[in-house]
mmCIF file with all atom_site columns, C-alpha atoms in Angstrom:
data_model
loop_
_atom_site.group_PDB
_atom_site.id
_atom_site.type_symbol
_atom_site.label_atom_id
_atom_site.label_alt_id
_atom_site.label_comp_id
_atom_site.label_asym_id
_atom_site.label_entity_id
_atom_site.label_seq_id
_atom_site.pdbx_PDB_ins_code
_atom_site.Cartn_x
_atom_site.Cartn_y
_atom_site.Cartn_z
_atom_site.occupancy
_atom_site.B_iso_or_equiv
_atom_site.pdbx_formal_charge
_atom_site.auth_seq_id
_atom_site.auth_comp_id
_atom_site.auth_asym_id
_atom_site.auth_atom_id
_atom_site.pdbx_PDB_model_num
ATOM 1   C CA . GLN A 1 1   ? 118.051 160.477 117.468 1.00 91.00 ? 1   GLN A CA 1
ATOM 2   C CA . VAL A 1 2   ? 121.364 158.506 119.292 1.00 96.00 ? 2   VAL A CA 1
ATOM 3   C CA . GLN A 1 3   ? 122.480 155.523 120.096 1.00 97.00 ? 3   GLN A CA 1
ATOM 4   C CA . LEU A 1 4   ? 124.251 154.640 123.094 1.00 98.00 ? 4   LEU A CA 1
ATOM 5   C CA . VAL A 1 5   ? 126.277 151.120 123.537 1.00 97.00 ? 5   VAL A CA 1
ATOM 6   C CA . GLU A 1 6   ? 128.030 150.919 127.013 1.00 96.00 ? 6   GLU A CA 1
ATOM 7   C CA . SER A 1 7   ? 130.835 148.070 127.522 1.00 96.00 ? 7   SER A CA 1
ATOM 8   C CA . GLY A 1 8   ? 133.552 147.388 130.199 1.00 97.00 ? 8   GLY A CA 1
ATOM 9   C CA . GLY A 1 9   ? 131.292 146.144 133.706 1.00 95.00 ? 9   GLY A CA 1
ATOM 10  C CA . GLY A 1 10  ? 132.743 143.116 135.211 1.00 97.00 ? 10  GLY A CA 1
ATOM 11  C CA . SER A 1 11  ? 133.408 142.400 138.765 1.00 98.00 ? 11  SER A CA 1
ATOM 12  C CA . VAL A 1 12  ? 136.744 143.580 140.700 1.00 98.00 ? 12  VAL A CA 1
ATOM 13  C CA . PRO A 1 13  ? 137.983 143.112 144.061 1.00 98.00 ? 13  PRO A CA 1
ATOM 14  C CA . ALA A 1 14  ? 137.986 146.813 145.948 1.00 98.00 ? 14  ALA A CA 1
ATOM 15  C CA . GLY A 1 15  ? 141.104 148.400 145.544 1.00 98.00 ? 15  GLY A CA 1
ATOM 16  C CA . GLY A 1 16  ? 140.446 146.892 142.068 1.00 98.00 ? 16  GLY A CA 1
ATOM 17  C CA . SER A 1 17  ? 140.042 148.893 138.484 1.00 98.00 ? 17  SER A CA 1
ATOM 18  C CA . LEU A 1 18  ? 137.355 149.177 135.873 1.00 98.00 ? 18  LEU A CA 1
ATOM 19  C CA . ARG A 1 19  ? 136.723 151.511 132.748 1.00 98.00 ? 19  ARG A CA 1
ATOM 20  C CA . LEU A 1 20  ? 133.467 152.296 130.870 1.00 98.00 ? 20  LEU A CA 1
ATOM 21  C CA . SER A 1 21  ? 132.736 153.322 127.474 1.00 98.00 ? 21  SER A CA 1
ATOM 22  C CA . CYS A 1 22  ? 129.974 154.364 126.026 1.00 98.00 ? 22  CYS A CA 1
ATOM 23  C CA . ALA A 1 23  ? 130.260 154.290 121.937 1.00 98.00 ? 23  ALA A CA 1
ATOM 24  C CA . THR A 1 24  ? 127.670 156.591 120.699 1.00 97.00 ? 24  THR A CA 1
ATOM 25  C CA . SER A 1 25  ? 126.210 157.866 117.402 1.00 96.00 ? 25  SER A CA 1
ATOM 26  C CA . LYS A 1 26  ? 127.539 161.536 118.357 1.00 94.00 ? 26  LYS A CA 1
ATOM 27  C CA . PHE A 1 27  ? 128.670 163.826 121.004 1.00 93.00 ? 27  PHE A CA 1
ATOM 28  C CA . THR A 1 28  ? 125.660 165.833 123.072 1.00 93.00 ? 28  THR A CA 1
ATOM 29  C CA . TYR A 1 29  ? 125.441 168.870 124.904 1.00 95.00 ? 29  TYR A CA 1
ATOM 30  C CA . CYS A 1 30  ? 126.622 166.792 128.172 1.00 97.00 ? 30  CYS A CA 1
ATOM 31  C CA . MET A 1 31  ? 126.875 163.531 128.261 1.00 97.00 ? 31  MET A CA 1
ATOM 32  C CA . ALA A 1 32  ? 126.538 161.795 131.692 1.00 98.00 ? 32  ALA A CA 1
ATOM 33  C CA . TRP A 1 33  ? 127.171 158.092 133.709 1.00 98.00 ? 33  TRP A CA 1
ATOM 34  C CA . PHE A 1 34  ? 124.879 157.267 136.192 1.00 98.00 ? 34  PHE A CA 1
ATOM 35  C CA . ARG A 1 35  ? 124.437 154.265 137.471 1.00 98.00 ? 35  ARG A CA 1
ATOM 36  C CA . GLN A 1 36  ? 120.973 152.496 139.896 1.00 98.00 ? 36  GLN A CA 1
ATOM 37  C CA . ALA A 1 37  ? 122.296 149.708 142.709 1.00 97.00 ? 37  ALA A CA 1
ATOM 38  C CA . PRO A 1 38  ? 118.943 148.086 143.866 1.00 93.00 ? 38  PRO A CA 1
ATOM 39  C CA . GLY A 1 39  ? 116.430 149.262 145.429 1.00 95.00 ? 39  GLY A CA 1
ATOM 40  C CA . LYS A 1 40  ? 118.931 152.656 145.191 1.00 97.00 ? 40  LYS A CA 1
ATOM 41  C CA . GLU A 1 41  ? 117.391 155.244 142.802 1.00 97.00 ? 41  GLU A CA 1
ATOM 42  C CA . ARG A 1 42  ? 119.624 156.550 139.911 1.00 97.00 ? 42  ARG A CA 1
ATOM 43  C CA . GLU A 1 43  ? 122.635 158.549 140.860 1.00 97.00 ? 43  GLU A CA 1
ATOM 44  C CA . GLY A 1 44  ? 124.813 160.912 138.822 1.00 98.00 ? 44  GLY A CA 1
ATOM 45  C CA . ILE A 1 45  ? 128.706 160.129 139.779 1.00 98.00 ? 45  ILE A CA 1
ATOM 46  C CA . ALA A 1 46  ? 129.861 161.956 136.573 1.00 98.00 ? 46  ALA A CA 1
ATOM 47  C CA . ALA A 1 47  ? 128.915 164.476 133.480 1.00 98.00 ? 47  ALA A CA 1
ATOM 48  C CA . LEU A 1 48  ? 131.450 166.610 130.963 1.00 97.00 ? 48  LEU A CA 1
ATOM 49  C CA . TYR A 1 49  ? 129.682 169.114 128.891 1.00 95.00 ? 49  TYR A CA 1
ATOM 50  C CA . THR A 1 50  ? 131.192 168.183 125.435 1.00 92.00 ? 50  THR A CA 1
ATOM 51  C CA . GLU A 1 51  ? 131.951 171.839 124.293 1.00 91.00 ? 51  GLU A CA 1
ATOM 52  C CA . SER A 1 52  ? 134.048 173.742 127.210 1.00 92.00 ? 52  SER A CA 1
ATOM 53  C CA . GLY A 1 53  ? 135.272 170.289 128.511 1.00 93.00 ? 53  GLY A CA 1
ATOM 54  C CA . ARG A 1 54  ? 133.640 171.242 132.118 1.00 95.00 ? 54  ARG A CA 1
ATOM 55  C CA . GLN A 1 55  ? 133.994 168.139 134.060 1.00 97.00 ? 55  GLN A CA 1
ATOM 56  C CA . TYR A 1 56  ? 132.087 167.098 137.454 1.00 98.00 ? 56  TYR A CA 1
ATOM 57  C CA . TYR A 1 57  ? 131.729 164.294 139.977 1.00 98.00 ? 57  TYR A CA 1
ATOM 58  C CA . SER A 1 58  ? 129.454 163.631 142.339 1.00 98.00 ? 58  SER A CA 1
ATOM 59  C CA . ASP A 1 59  ? 130.825 163.215 146.441 1.00 98.00 ? 59  ASP A CA 1
ATOM 60  C CA . SER A 1 60  ? 131.378 159.665 146.148 1.00 97.00 ? 60  SER A CA 1
ATOM 61  C CA . VAL A 1 61  ? 132.884 159.225 143.743 1.00 98.00 ? 61  VAL A CA 1
ATOM 62  C CA . LYS A 1 62  ? 135.134 162.560 142.762 1.00 98.00 ? 62  LYS A CA 1
ATOM 63  C CA . GLY A 1 63  ? 139.059 161.533 143.014 1.00 98.00 ? 63  GLY A CA 1
ATOM 64  C CA . ARG A 1 64  ? 138.470 158.632 141.706 1.00 98.00 ? 64  ARG A CA 1
ATOM 65  C CA . PHE A 1 65  ? 136.656 158.524 138.764 1.00 98.00 ? 65  PHE A CA 1
ATOM 66  C CA . THR A 1 66  ? 137.305 160.181 135.905 1.00 98.00 ? 66  THR A CA 1
ATOM 67  C CA . ILE A 1 67  ? 135.190 161.351 132.218 1.00 98.00 ? 67  ILE A CA 1
ATOM 68  C CA . SER A 1 68  ? 136.585 161.603 128.743 1.00 97.00 ? 68  SER A CA 1
ATOM 69  C CA . GLN A 1 69  ? 136.016 161.825 125.260 1.00 95.00 ? 69  GLN A CA 1
ATOM 70  C CA . ASP A 1 70  ? 137.105 160.932 122.583 1.00 93.00 ? 70  ASP A CA 1
ATOM 71  C CA . LYS A 1 71  ? 136.124 162.686 119.204 1.00 90.00 ? 71  LYS A CA 1
ATOM 72  C CA . GLY A 1 72  ? 138.181 160.401 116.993 1.00 93.00 ? 72  GLY A CA 1
ATOM 73  C CA . THR A 1 73  ? 136.591 157.202 118.038 1.00 94.00 ? 73  THR A CA 1
ATOM 74  C CA . ASP A 1 74  ? 132.805 158.711 119.793 1.00 95.00 ? 74  ASP A CA 1
ATOM 75  C CA . THR A 1 75  ? 133.342 157.168 122.759 1.00 97.00 ? 75  THR A CA 1
ATOM 76  C CA . LEU A 1 76  ? 133.239 158.032 125.607 1.00 97.00 ? 76  LEU A CA 1
ATOM 77  C CA . THR A 1 77  ? 134.186 156.627 129.535 1.00 98.00 ? 77  THR A CA 1
ATOM 78  C CA . LEU A 1 78  ? 134.315 156.337 132.601 1.00 98.00 ? 78  LEU A CA 1
ATOM 79  C CA . GLN A 1 79  ? 137.897 155.054 134.109 1.00 98.00 ? 79  GLN A CA 1
ATOM 80  C CA . MET A 1 80  ? 136.848 153.866 137.654 1.00 98.00 ? 80  MET A CA 1
ATOM 81  C CA . ASP A 1 81  ? 140.791 153.694 140.389 1.00 98.00 ? 81  ASP A CA 1
ATOM 82  C CA . ASN A 1 82  ? 139.994 152.387 144.039 1.00 98.00 ? 82  ASN A CA 1
ATOM 83  C CA . LEU A 1 83  ? 136.850 150.925 143.538 1.00 98.00 ? 83  LEU A CA 1
ATOM 84  C CA . LYS A 1 84  ? 134.626 149.923 146.818 1.00 98.00 ? 84  LYS A CA 1
ATOM 85  C CA . PRO A 1 85  ? 132.115 147.193 147.188 1.00 97.00 ? 85  PRO A CA 1
ATOM 86  C CA . GLU A 1 86  ? 129.403 150.032 147.839 1.00 97.00 ? 86  GLU A CA 1
ATOM 87  C CA . ASP A 1 87  ? 130.433 151.016 144.122 1.00 98.00 ? 87  ASP A CA 1
ATOM 88  C CA . THR A 1 88  ? 128.182 147.820 143.247 1.00 98.00 ? 88  THR A CA 1
ATOM 89  C CA . ALA A 1 89  ? 125.103 148.911 140.928 1.00 98.00 ? 89  ALA A CA 1
ATOM 90  C CA . ILE A 1 90  ? 124.277 149.273 137.088 1.00 98.00 ? 90  ILE A CA 1
ATOM 91  C CA . TYR A 1 91  ? 126.386 151.949 135.242 1.00 98.00 ? 91  TYR A CA 1
ATOM 92  C CA . TYR A 1 92  ? 124.487 154.005 132.304 1.00 98.00 ? 92  TYR A CA 1
ATOM 93  C CA . CYS A 1 93  ? 125.404 156.020 129.754 1.00 98.00 ? 93  CYS A CA 1
ATOM 94  C CA . ALA A 1 94  ? 123.283 159.242 129.029 1.00 98.00 ? 94  ALA A CA 1
ATOM 95  C CA . ALA A 1 95  ? 122.684 161.846 126.855 1.00 97.00 ? 95  ALA A CA 1
ATOM 96  C CA . SER A 1 96  ? 121.492 165.248 126.801 1.00 96.00 ? 96  SER A CA 1
ATOM 97  C CA . LEU A 1 97  ? 120.518 167.559 123.773 1.00 93.00 ? 97  LEU A CA 1
ATOM 98  C CA . GLY A 1 98  ? 120.971 170.935 125.020 1.00 90.00 ? 98  GLY A CA 1
ATOM 99  C CA . PRO A 1 99  ? 121.069 172.290 128.917 1.00 89.00 ? 99  PRO A CA 1
ATOM 100 C CA . ALA A 1 100 ? 120.811 169.819 131.392 1.00 87.00 ? 100 ALA A CA 1
ATOM 101 C CA . VAL A 1 101 ? 120.736 169.498 135.602 1.00 94.00 ? 101 VAL A CA 1
ATOM 102 C CA . TRP A 1 102 ? 124.131 167.263 134.830 1.00 95.00 ? 102 TRP A CA 1
ATOM 103 C CA . TYR A 1 103 ? 122.993 165.127 137.891 1.00 95.00 ? 103 TYR A CA 1
ATOM 104 C CA . SER A 1 104 ? 119.292 164.769 137.459 1.00 95.00 ? 104 SER A CA 1
ATOM 105 C CA . PRO A 1 105 ? 118.031 161.637 135.452 1.00 96.00 ? 105 PRO A CA 1
ATOM 106 C CA . ALA A 1 106 ? 114.847 163.542 133.850 1.00 95.00 ? 106 ALA A CA 1
ATOM 107 C CA . ASP A 1 107 ? 117.051 165.742 132.163 1.00 95.00 ? 107 ASP A CA 1
ATOM 108 C CA . PHE A 1 108 ? 119.124 163.122 129.501 1.00 97.00 ? 108 PHE A CA 1
ATOM 109 C CA . ALA A 1 109 ? 116.391 162.122 126.876 1.00 96.00 ? 109 ALA A CA 1
ATOM 110 C CA . TYR A 1 110 ? 118.857 159.385 125.162 1.00 97.00 ? 110 TYR A CA 1
ATOM 111 C CA . TRP A 1 111 ? 120.781 155.947 127.681 1.00 98.00 ? 111 TRP A CA 1
ATOM 112 C CA . GLY A 1 112 ? 122.032 152.829 127.187 1.00 98.00 ? 112 GLY A CA 1
ATOM 113 C CA . GLN A 1 113 ? 121.177 149.915 128.464 1.00 97.00 ? 113 GLN A CA 1
ATOM 114 C CA . GLY A 1 114 ? 123.582 149.522 131.048 1.00 97.00 ? 114 GLY A CA 1
ATOM 115 C CA . THR A 1 115 ? 126.223 147.399 132.571 1.00 97.00 ? 115 THR A CA 1
ATOM 116 C CA . GLN A 1 116 ? 126.873 145.470 135.512 1.00 98.00 ? 116 GLN A CA 1
ATOM 117 C CA . VAL A 1 117 ? 129.753 146.644 138.047 1.00 98.00 ? 117 VAL A CA 1
ATOM 118 C CA . THR A 1 118 ? 130.666 144.217 140.907 1.00 98.00 ? 118 THR A CA 1
ATOM 119 C CA . VAL A 1 119 ? 132.965 145.170 144.133 1.00 98.00 ? 119 VAL A CA 1
ATOM 120 C CA . SER A 1 120 ? 133.860 142.300 146.179 1.00 97.00 ? 120 SER A CA 1
ATOM 121 C CA . SER A 1 121 ? 135.198 143.376 149.770 1.00 94.00 ? 121 SER A CA 1
#
């Protein structure tokens, strides 16, 4: 079992920044951030393969968001800069124990409760 608890969401104007944190009971093979906007499917936006350090980003956030891990505090973070109104969504932390297609929600067995991010224009 893996427990995930997100924090750090909020409301910011366009161009602002937020830093999301995910406290995890342990790091797994692949850890990722997903988001889901109203009426849309859950979207994989950033992932980290924890042993290799390899990172992946969706085109929609590449160059603006950064995923990282702190093994000292067992925390996965998502630094979000230059936020846009289209980034408004509920953001979820997810963990996969084994090989995963990083952007596929079906490959992740463990999920946090989500944190709301709202970006105003």
